[in-house]
mmCIF file of C-alpha atoms in Angstrom:
data_model
loop_
_atom_site.group_PDB
_atom_site.id
_atom_site.type_symbol
_atom_site.label_atom_id
_atom_site.label_comp_id
_atom_site.label_asym_id
_atom_site.label_seq_id
_atom_site.Cartn_x
_atom_site.Cartn_y
_atom_site.Cartn_z
ATOM 1 C CA MET X 955 -0.034 0.015 0.042
ATOM 2 C CA ASN X 956 1.510 3.277 -1.185
ATOM 3 C CA LEU X 957 0.101 6.114 0.911
ATOM 4 C CA ASP X 958 1.169 9.666 0.079
ATOM 5 C CA TRP X 959 0.230 12.975 1.722
ATOM 6 C CA SER X 960 -2.339 13.701 -0.961
ATOM 7 C CA GLY X 961 -4.227 10.528 -0.446
ATOM 8 C CA LEU X 962 -4.118 11.052 3.365
ATOM 9 C CA LEU X 963 -5.464 14.579 2.972
ATOM 10 C CA HIS X 964 -8.254 13.424 0.655
ATOM 11 C CA ALA X 965 -9.291 10.759 3.237
ATOM 12 C CA LEU X 966 -9.208 13.234 6.065
ATOM 13 C CA GLY X 967 -11.399 15.714 4.030
ATOM 14 C CA LEU X 968 -13.874 12.950 3.162
ATOM 15 C CA VAL X 969 -14.142 12.078 6.911
ATOM 16 C CA MET X 970 -14.764 15.773 7.694
ATOM 17 C CA VAL X 971 -17.496 16.014 5.083
ATOM 18 C CA ILE X 972 -19.221 12.880 6.286
ATOM 19 C CA GLU X 973 -18.999 13.999 9.845
ATOM 20 C CA GLY X 974 -20.535 17.313 9.034
ATOM 21 C CA LEU X 975 -23.456 15.963 7.120
ATOM 22 C CA LEU X 976 -25.790 15.204 10.111
ATOM 23 C CA PRO X 977 -25.179 18.475 12.089
ATOM 24 C CA PHE X 978 -25.835 20.455 8.907
ATOM 25 C CA ALA X 979 -28.885 18.557 7.670
ATOM 26 C CA ALA X 980 -30.483 17.686 10.965
ATOM 27 C CA PRO X 981 -29.141 19.632 13.903
ATOM 28 C CA SER X 982 -31.950 18.841 16.315
ATOM 29 C CA GLN X 983 -31.678 15.080 15.841
ATOM 30 C CA TRP X 984 -27.949 15.325 15.938
ATOM 31 C CA ARG X 985 -28.076 17.142 19.285
ATOM 32 C CA ARG X 986 -30.371 14.520 20.806
ATOM 33 C CA MET X 987 -28.094 11.738 19.514
ATOM 34 C CA LEU X 988 -25.100 13.355 21.197
ATOM 35 C CA PHE X 989 -27.009 13.656 24.461
ATOM 36 C CA THR X 990 -27.879 9.918 24.216
ATOM 37 C CA VAL X 991 -24.377 8.981 23.561
ATOM 38 C CA ALA X 992 -23.089 11.298 26.329
ATOM 39 C CA GLN X 993 -25.165 9.206 28.890
ATOM 40 C CA MET X 994 -23.919 5.777 27.721
ATOM 41 C CA GLU X 995 -21.629 3.765 29.918
ATOM 42 C CA ALA X 996 -17.914 3.764 29.081
ATOM 43 C CA ARG X 997 -18.015 0.077 28.241
ATOM 44 C CA SER X 998 -20.701 0.598 25.594
ATOM 45 C CA LEU X 999 -18.748 3.465 23.973
ATOM 46 C CA ARG X 1000 -15.652 1.338 23.992
ATOM 47 C CA VAL X 1001 -17.561 -1.496 22.233
ATOM 48 C CA LEU X 1002 -18.905 0.991 19.699
ATOM 49 C CA GLY X 1003 -15.461 2.532 19.142
ATOM 50 C CA PHE X 1004 -13.987 -0.928 18.666
ATOM 51 C CA LEU X 1005 -16.605 -2.095 16.141
ATOM 52 C CA SER X 1006 -16.109 1.343 14.226
ATOM 53 C CA MET X 1007 -12.330 0.731 14.101
ATOM 54 C CA ALA X 1008 -12.798 -2.880 13.090
ATOM 55 C CA ALA X 1009 -15.195 -1.902 10.258
ATOM 56 C CA GLY X 1010 -12.828 0.810 9.081
ATOM 57 C CA LEU X 1011 -9.847 -1.537 9.084
ATOM 58 C CA ALA X 1012 -11.867 -4.198 7.180
ATOM 59 C CA LEU X 1013 -12.814 -1.598 4.602
ATOM 60 C CA LEU X 1014 -9.165 -0.417 4.205
ATOM 61 C CA HIS X 1015 -7.896 -4.084 4.051
ATOM 62 C CA PHE X 1016 -10.345 -5.379 1.496
ATOM 63 C CA SER X 1017 -10.524 -2.313 -0.798
#
């Protein structure tokens, strides 16, 4: 895998665009979701974080 700065910056930009979609399109629902996530137990957040990382790694590996 050959990763240069251009590819890394493109990936970071794409992440920022995707992360900004919900607050832009549905700010009220996004705020409620953040409130719900803020009240979750640390263990649940760790599981969600792990699953998110695993899915991302799988996408990177198999693409």
